[in-house]
Each structure stands twice: as C-alpha cells, then as structure tokens.
Amino acid sequence: MYLYSLTLQQATGIICAINGNFSGGKTQEIAVARGKILDLLRPDENGKIQTIHSVEVFGAIRSLAQFRLTGAQKDYIVVGSDSGRIVILEYNKEKNVFDKVHQETFGKSGCRRIVPGQYLAVDPKGRAVMVGACEKQKLVYVLNRDTAARLTISSPLEAHKSHTICYSVCGVDCGFDNPIFAAIELDYSEADQDPTGQASSEAQKHLTFYELDLGLNHVSRKWSEPVDNGANMLVTVPGGADGPSGVLVCAENFVIYKNQGHPDVRAVIPRRGDLPAERGVLVVSAAMHKQKTTFFFLLQTEYGDVFKVTLDHDGDHVSELKIKYFDTIPVAASICVLKLGFLFAASEFGNHGLYQFQAIGDDPDVESSSSTLMETEEGFQPVFFQPRRLKNLVRIDQVESLMPLMDMKILNLFEEETPQIFSLCGRGPRSSLRILRPGLAISEMAVSQLPGQPSAVWTVKKNVSDEFDAYIVVSFTNATLVLSIGETVEEVNDSGFLDTTPSLAVSLIGDDSLMQVHPNGIRHIREDGRINEWRTPGKRSIVKVGYNRLQVVIALTGGELIYFEADMSGQLMEVEKHEMSGDVACLDIAPVPEGRQRSRFLAVGSYDNTVRILSLDPDDCLQILSVQSVSSAPESLLFLEVQASIGGDDGADHPASLFLNSGLQNGVLFRTVVDMVTGQLSDSRSRFLGLKPPKLFSISVRGRSAMLCLSSRPWLGYIHRGHFHLTPLSYETLEFAAPFSSDQCAEGVVSVAGDALRIFMFDRLGETFNETMVPLRYTPRKFVVHPKKKLLVIVESDQGAFTAEEREAAKKESFEAAGAGENGNGSADPMENGGDDEDKEDPLCDEQYGYPKAESEKWVSCIRVVDPKTADTTCLLELQDNEAAYSVCTVNFHDKEYGTLLAVGTVKGMQFWPKKNLVAGFIHIYRFVEEGRKLELLHKTQVEGVPLALCQFQGRLLAGIGPVLRLYDLGKKRLLRKCENKLFPNTIISIQTYRDRIYVGDIQESFHYCKYRRDENQLYIFADDCVPRWLTASHHVDFDTMAGADKFGNIYFVRLPQDVSEEIEEDPTGGKIKWEQGKLNGAPNKVDEIVQFHVGDVVTCLQKASMIPGGSESIMYGTVMGSIGALHAFTSRDDVDFFSHLEMHMRQEYPPLCGRDHMAYRSAYFPVKDVIDGDLCEQFPTLPIDLQRKIADELDRTPAEILKKLEDARNKII
C-alpha cells in the first residue's frame, strides 16, 4: 500500500511571532512560526491581516528572532529549529520568497537537551546573536558586513556551562559597548550528587551576564547574582542614549529590574480579586514599544491580563518601576506591538486577534509600584484588581485558528454535495464546535427581490476610464430592467436600452458607448444619446453572442456567424460572415491584449461535441485554426488570460498564457492552453464540478482576472501565490453572474438566483475550508453522532474551574457590590461564552477573560446535545459532584426496549499531581427522549478505574477501564459484567470492532487484536504489535488493518499478515490454543507495520472519508496545531513511480529552508515507509523555471505535465 500525504489545511496555531521591517520600507510585517510552517503576515489598510508568504520548512521551528545591522533599512530573521543549524533568512520582496543568507551547522539534528536552538537572543544593535539550549550549551555568532554590504557571520564562540539548566535568554542593550547577553540559569550539579534531596530543595536560580569581547573575539561570564526561584522570563530594557539598560526579570508574582551594580527594583504584579491564594501569577508573553523619548513594556500574565510597565529613570539610575493594569485579552503565545498602532496577539488556543490602540494606558487605573511595596509577615502585600472591558485596545480583526483540534468527524449531515467536517476545537472558555466546509467563505453585501424570474444580469460602465459601474442590467424572459448604481440602486428609464425585449448581452463598446444585443438585433447607444440599430436579416434571430471591448460576434439560428468591429470613431462595422455546419452552442472572444486593437481568437462550441478556434485577423478572418473534441456538448466558453508575472506578490514565475475554459453539458469543466501565436490547443485538463452544466463568467479578484463557474454550486478559479486554485464557494446555487464595482464594494459579484438579485464579495483567498462556529462551555473531549436523528452529543470537561451556576452567582455578587445589581444583567442565563458579539451588555465576557480559577482538584463537566443544522443546544446536562466526562458512545442493547442509548464514561475527583489518583469511575447510561433532543439518566454503574474507551459490540457494551477490557450488558439498576480480559499492558484508550474482532489501542503499547468466543464467553488477544507506541488516535481501516498515530507526531498502519489472518478465521478455536501457551507474555502473532510517516505534529483524530462526491476514500487526520491532512492510496504503480521520483528530485534540488534534511525529518522516529510527501511535491511550481525544466527532463516530462499530475492528485482528495 502506497500513500500520498497532503496537508489540506495548514496548521493554524502559532508557536512564536516577531515583528519587523522584513521587506524594507516603512511597513511592518509579522513573521509567525506554526510548527513546521513559516508565515509572513501584514495588516492591510483596512486592518485585515493578509498572509503575504507562507513556506513549509520540513522541520520544527522552535524560536524566531529579528535583527538589523546598524544603519540598515531592513530586518533579517534568525530561525532556531531542530536542524542543529542556525539559519538567517532575508525576505525577498521582488520574488516573494525567503532567501537563505547563512546556514551554519553546530550540532546534531532533533530537539535535544543540549543542542542549541531552543532560545535565541539578539544584541539590540544587531552585532551578535546567541543560540542557547535547554541545558549546558550556548553559542554566540558575531554578525558583520563585508565590503559589498553583504551580511557575514563568524565561527561560533562558546559560552557553555555544564550541569546548568537555562530558562530564558535575552540581549542587553548597552549601546555600542561590547555586546552582553543575560540568562536565567540553575546549576544542578550538587543536586545531582545528593541522594537525600537536600541540595535540590536549596538549588538557586541565577541571573548571569555574558560579555562578548569584540576585540579578543571571546565570550566570558561577566556577572552572576541570585534571582527569585520563580523567575521565568527576561525582557530587554533600552540602553545607550535611550534608557537605563539592564533587564526586567519576570518572576512568579513579581517584576524586578536588575542591572550590574544597580540595586534591585521590585514591584508586585496585581492579581485578580477572585484568584485562589495558592495560585501565583506568571508572565507568559511580553512586548516592548519604544517611542522617540519614552518606552514602555506590555506584559501578559497566564490569565490573559495585560499590564503596562514603565520605569522612572535618571540616566542609568532607575528610581521606580510601575505596573499598571492595561486590558485583558485571551492568553497569547506572543504579542507584537506594531508601529502603526496595532497589537497582534498570537493566541495560545482559539482565534488570534489584531487589536488597535485607542490609548496607551495613561488614564489612572489599578497600579502597583516599587515605591509602595509593603513587606508583611507572610511576604509582600499583594495588589488586587477587577478585570474590565477593553478600554485601551479594540479588536479589529481575527484570524481563525482550530488549535487544538480535539476530535473530528466527517459526515454529510446537511445533505450537501460534499461532506462537512465537524471538529471540536479550543480549550476552556474559548472552546467551540466548528463545522468546516470545503470552499471559500463569502460575505453577502445585499439581497433584493425582483419582479419575476430573471434569466441574466450584466454590469456596465459609462466610460472605459470610470472606476465604478454605472448600470446593472437584468434580463427577464420578455423584458429588460435597467438599474442605476449610486448611493442606492434604483430603476431608470432614460438609459437608451430597449426594455421590451430580453437581452443576450450588454457591454461597453469602444471607449464610451454601450451595446445591447437582443434576439432581433444589436442596439448601439452612443455617449450623446444617439442610437444605432442593426436588424437581423429575414426571420432569423440571434441565439448566441461573444464580445469584448472592441469586437462582437453573433450567431444566428442555423449557424451563421457575423463579425463586427468597432472602428476609430466608435462605430460598429460588419466585417465578415461565415456559415458553420450546424447550430452554435456557445461563443467567446479572447480579451483584447494590451496595446492591440483586436483580439485574434474566437472560440465556437458546437453541438457535435467540438470546440473550434477561429481567427479574427483581417488576413484569414473566421478561418478555423484548431479543433478540440470534448466529451459532451459545450454549454459555455471563456478565455482567461493569465498576465505574465515575474515573482511579484504571488511568488512564481510564469509567462503570459491564454486558457480556454469550456463548461460541458455533463457538468465537467474542460481547460486547455491556447498558443498565443498559432492558436493551437494543448495541455487539456478536466474536472467534474457538479450536476448542472457550468456557466462561465470572467470577474476580477485582487486586480487579476479570475473565473466564476456556476454549476450546481458556484466555483471560483483564480491564481493565488503562483498556484491556480479552483475552489467551490460556500453559497447557494446561482444562475448568472457579473463583476460588480461600486464605492462601497470595490470587487464584488452581482448574481441572480431564483427571483433575487444578490451582491457578494470574497473574504480570504487561498483557504481550503470555511467555518461556522458553535461556542461550547468547557474543553470538548469527544463527540458522537446519533445515527438516526443526526444530532451530535459532545462531552466537555475542565479542571480547576467553577460550574456555570457558581460563576453566575459570583458575577451577580460582584455586580451587586458594584451597585449594578438590578439594572445590570443579574438575571442572565448561564449561557455559553459569547461568539463574535463581544460588545453585548455582558461586562465580563468569558471568552475574553477566561474562567475564574478554582482549586486544581475541582472538575466541571457537561454533556451537550447539539442540532448541527440550527446550531442550537437542545440539551445540556452539567455533571455534579466533581465528576468529569472522558468518553462517550451510542449503543443498542439486545433488548430493544429503549432503542439507541448513550453511554458516557466519567471519573470523580481525578488528580494528576503529586501522583495520579481518583475517587471512582462511572459509566452513565442515558436514553434519548423527545426525538433524541433531550437526555434522561437510566442509571450509573461504578467501576474501579477511568473508562477511557467505550464501544458497542454485538448488542452489548465494551468498556476499557484501565488495563481491563470488559463486556457489559444492560440491567435494570446497573450494567452487568459478562466477560473480561485483564491482560492488557497499561491503559486501554481506544476500542474499535468489526464483525467478531475487537481492535484495542493501549496508551503505550500500540494495538492488540482480540476475539470474542460467544460459546465459551471468553475474550482473548490473538495478535499484537512489537513496537511500543504512545497512541493518540486510531482508526479501523479494514479487516486486518489499523491506522494509528502516536504522541511524537507519527502516523503508522499495522496489518495482520494474510496467512495468519486466514489461519485464525479457519481455526475452530480461533487461535485460542496458541494464545493459552503465551509467548513472552505477548500474543502469539505479531502485526506488521506497513506504513510509517512523521507528520511533525501530534495527530489527535483519524477518520476514513471521501471529500469528493463519488470519490475514493482517504484517511483524514487532524492535529493539535489545528491542521487537517489526508493520506490517499495510490491506485496505479505508474503514479507511485512518478511521484517517488519527483519527491527524490525535489529533495536533492530544493532542500528545506531551515536546514533540516527532508528524508531525515519524515523519518524522525521510524524510517519513512511507502508514503510520498505531497507537500514537498507541491513546492514544484514555486521553483525557478530552469530548475523546473531540469527536474522535468529527468522525469521525461514537461513542467506542465508535472503540474497536471499534481493537480490531479490533489483533486482526487478534495
């Protein structure tokens, strides 16, 4: 079995983010690392975040830093990854790529304890960079420039200290003196030697300054002094002429200013009033903003509160450190303050936010200062504050993020053409159920009803140079309606159009006159209001028309073509006639090329299943240049011109080319390339779009020509970052469309469907999925689908939080205390965290502030029934008494008394620290009432461990409780044990069944294949895996095969050998005799691992599904970072050979950006086996043209054929 791996949605979570001028010039960009992807983002003028460039680096990015050489105009990016190399990148604006400036190897690959790459620190003047490991090693590289002003890098200088753990590193700003780096370190050499544990309890963290002597080219430990043991983070303080230099040490509950030879200046971090006393406050992310004369810091704590920190200093002496409450936003992994007055928060979980500064926190607010620090017997006096609504910041955009994806199912619950992906995402108050549909999201601007059923719509400008459209023209079966576009859209009668007849085409002709084609002729409306009419000869009428700005071709009944051209004065002149052999099905003329007065090509589709290209040159007018036969009669034709681009904003080199697109009657879109000189057709591709024949329309997207195809659903064909994308739109069926441009909506589309006129525009291009979101209350764990009623049942649980009732009561109290008792929303329902409507009356929105924290042994949990069609929660059961739900399944027991029941596995009083502990486990059985919309508890059964896995099996319930697999039947008061097997190694976390086989996943020991003998009432294991695997996800593929994923980011398939499988099925004892002999405490048979692949991200869910109507199934997976990918099985040996060779050439010719070897990355834990990396193959179009040709020649193909193969491989999956 060979598989093709493809990421469908890139990771959406962010590990770290930095900001800087990477493209040069004034604008600031944000570079973000999403695991193995490096993205460059930029807020546009409307405050929406746009992705400028995105590149997969095939390695784990652990840290990012940016630096600028003195006097330079742009910033470089330093990347710390798992490649054992330091890589310096420069963003190339012209080609829209990252150029690798330097790559220096210093250690082994992989994320190791003592190999640097975890920490990066840069000298603020850009003269040196330090790369640190978690332990022992630190290397300093000196950065300089040569005579040609190119960046140079020195050999590494060592600053190692063995037996030392490092917590944080930063550069110290000391002007142009020797560069200094600061680190928080902990020496564990004594603790290592002392078996009593005395030394480890006395171990002390130190703040150490390392000085790089540029003259001697040597690094020395300059200064070291003890620091709070809670210290976790360092922030650089401006120095030289800008400030006092030194560092801020962020520790538990404190921020301390430290510098060599300066007394400590310490202030407490204000804490929330409702925080339990046992919990400290840690700073998790920080940003510094420097203005001309002053500077301030923004520090965010682990609860999401942002504080503004300022220093009062006189020269180098700091007299006071103030911490003032600023605002509360969701907890971020990184925050970036941009010069334009934006703050970008890369959220830890849930959507990322872009905020705009309203103020910089100069108003009085809760503040703690080093001068008012009070010491009491218990320690320092805390300062309390109450979170409030946003005051200094306002959110203007958010970037959707699925991180972490907890569970996912692919189902077609809405009876649409393609299935939907239902995913559980997020954590705590930011958790949600997201319904993903393949396709682009669109925003509807307007919908208005029309008098009757329109058949077509056009928009037209009055003059070529106009920016916006003047009229919308709608055609009905017997009339034409003209609407003028202004502040509002209203009907006009003085436009010159004939309104008593249907129209076939309306357009601008020449520079300033309008044309209306109707069945009986052509009406030409000049700018001054004069009207010329051309009438059809005899009784014939016009059936089809093709036109551009200067040329018109009409087809009469019987197949006669008449060609008109606009002359210099703007008059339409008849040029040529031509009889076709039969009726014409459709026409199109290519757009007029820049600087020409006519286009050369006319395409004519006929009912004899052919498309012909005719010439419009005066020399050989209406002569046939080439013929293409197609599989069905063409319904609609469109020439799409792709402008030449050299790099530019889409990062690919392609010459100008002309595509002819035909929508055929059988629902297929057929694309061929037209030779710009001879008109010959080549390189044809086809794709099934839907059940209706596609109608094609030319529109513009981001200033480029694009194609809208209207079949049983709309599709958009456009170029994005060098790739041609053909993506469905998540919108209803449309009949006819035209581009629309007005001052409210620069690039929209106006369309007709039914009796409505709709105006819409596209949101974010380049996305594979768009989502609708249902907010949830706690962290979702698992969900199941009610098989008949199509309802979802979700179990959610959180540790260390209060139940909704307790939160409501506390909220009510705090309002009453604040005097907002009755007039506030004291009586509000304990509803979910708000979606987008954060501005509603609720002064404390949980989604933004997080839940108030409770003691860590307290659990809250609920079971929710959701109707996905309406997104309504029909039932919500809060579990009482410190219980938390972990697993769920639907089960039909033998006695059909209740029909489908719901089993939920819960645990009471779960504790992970200091050691794992629990009071009891339970299995609840619920019945569905009121059409499955409500749940009613039948009974609950106490068990001795945590039921992490439940599954229906032959009319009974299988439960995995710790290391025991047990079979239950339904009793009146509780579940009854029928059979069990206690021989599993650790903890059962997944159970799947097929016929009489049971596939059990163990948390640490991979899969076990079991059988149940009914006559002897016995469960036994007949095969297992010989490789230890820490399972995180599993899925049953076929009778002998299981797919699994482990916590190190690998996906693997195991298969029972064919002969063993047959032997077990034929053996009357089913392999039981062998099992009783027992080999080495394991099963007698072993499964083979047939597929190995390192995804590079922890896979949390696997599912077998097909994303295309009638397509073959793939294995789909979702990961913690929020990416969704697919593994698709190859059907032919030729494809396997082709793609494995392409992959081999890509590995050699185009090594990954961050210096990791691609083969080694995909084999990080186990050698990659029988999987071809589609993500690497899909980087082929971004290669330089000459490299593409070189690879194509070695494969005996053309680059176009390779692109076609890649497109086909992708279209088989989505």
GROMACS .gro file of C-alpha atoms in nm, residues 887-893 903-905 923 925 947-961 964-970 975-976 978-981 984 988 990-1000 1010-1012 1017-1020:
model
   60
  887SER     CA    1  -1.558   0.905   2.677
  888VAL     CA    2  -1.889   0.862   2.500
  889CYS     CA    3  -2.058   0.623   2.257
  890THR     CA    4  -2.404   0.527   2.136
  891VAL     CA    5  -2.512   0.168   2.197
  892ASN     CA    6  -2.808  -0.053   2.102
  893PHE     CA    7  -2.853  -0.335   2.355
  903ALA     CA    8  -2.304   0.557   2.734
  904VAL     CA    9  -2.075   0.814   2.897
  905GLY     CA   10  -1.759   0.725   3.090
  923ILE     CA   11  -2.043   0.458   3.331
  925ILE     CA   12  -2.639   0.522   3.060
  947PRO     CA   13  -1.339   0.435   3.145
  948LEU     CA   14  -1.135   0.596   2.865
  949ALA     CA   15  -1.287   0.388   2.585
  950LEU     CA   16  -1.642   0.266   2.517
  951CYS     CA   17  -1.776   0.082   2.215
  952GLN     CA   18  -2.083  -0.115   2.108
  953PHE     CA   19  -2.023  -0.482   2.030
  954GLN     CA   20  -2.285  -0.742   1.930
  955GLY     CA   21  -2.566  -0.578   2.125
  956ARG     CA   22  -2.351  -0.520   2.433
  957LEU     CA   23  -2.114  -0.254   2.563
  958LEU     CA   24  -1.737  -0.294   2.563
  959ALA     CA   25  -1.551  -0.074   2.811
  960GLY     CA   26  -1.179  -0.018   2.856
  961ILE     CA   27  -1.122   0.055   3.226
  964VAL     CA   28  -0.915  -0.425   3.175
  965LEU     CA   29  -1.134  -0.488   2.871
  966ARG     CA   30  -1.484  -0.568   2.993
  967LEU     CA   31  -1.812  -0.663   2.826
  968TYR     CA   32  -2.132  -0.529   2.986
  969ASP     CA   33  -2.498  -0.597   2.931
  970LEU     CA   34  -2.786  -0.373   3.033
  975LEU     CA   35  -2.474  -0.259   3.392
  976LEU     CA   36  -2.399  -0.629   3.435
  978LYS     CA   37  -2.050  -1.055   3.123
  979CYS     CA   38  -1.683  -1.115   3.045
  980GLU     CA   39  -1.343  -0.950   3.089
  981ASN     CA   40  -0.974  -0.970   2.999
  984PHE     CA   41  -0.355  -0.550   2.865
  988ILE     CA   42  -0.688   0.100   2.714
  990SER     CA   43  -0.946   0.311   2.215
  991ILE     CA   44  -1.172   0.025   2.113
  992GLN     CA   45  -1.298  -0.048   1.764
  993THR     CA   46  -1.492  -0.353   1.646
  994TYR     CA   47  -1.561  -0.521   1.316
  995ARG     CA   48  -1.756  -0.850   1.285
  996ASP     CA   49  -1.625  -1.061   1.574
  997ARG     CA   50  -1.287  -0.890   1.600
  998ILE     CA   51  -1.205  -0.623   1.856
  999TYR     CA   52  -0.916  -0.385   1.797
 1000VAL     CA   53  -0.788  -0.239   2.124
 1010CYS     CA   54  -0.883  -0.959   2.014
 1011LYS     CA   55  -1.161  -1.208   1.950
 1012TYR     CA   56  -1.473  -1.289   2.150
 1017ASN     CA   57  -1.780  -1.640   2.679
 1018GLN     CA   58  -1.414  -1.553   2.652
 1019LEU     CA   59  -1.215  -1.252   2.525
 1020TYR     CA   60  -0.861  -1.326   2.415
   0.00000   0.00000   0.00000
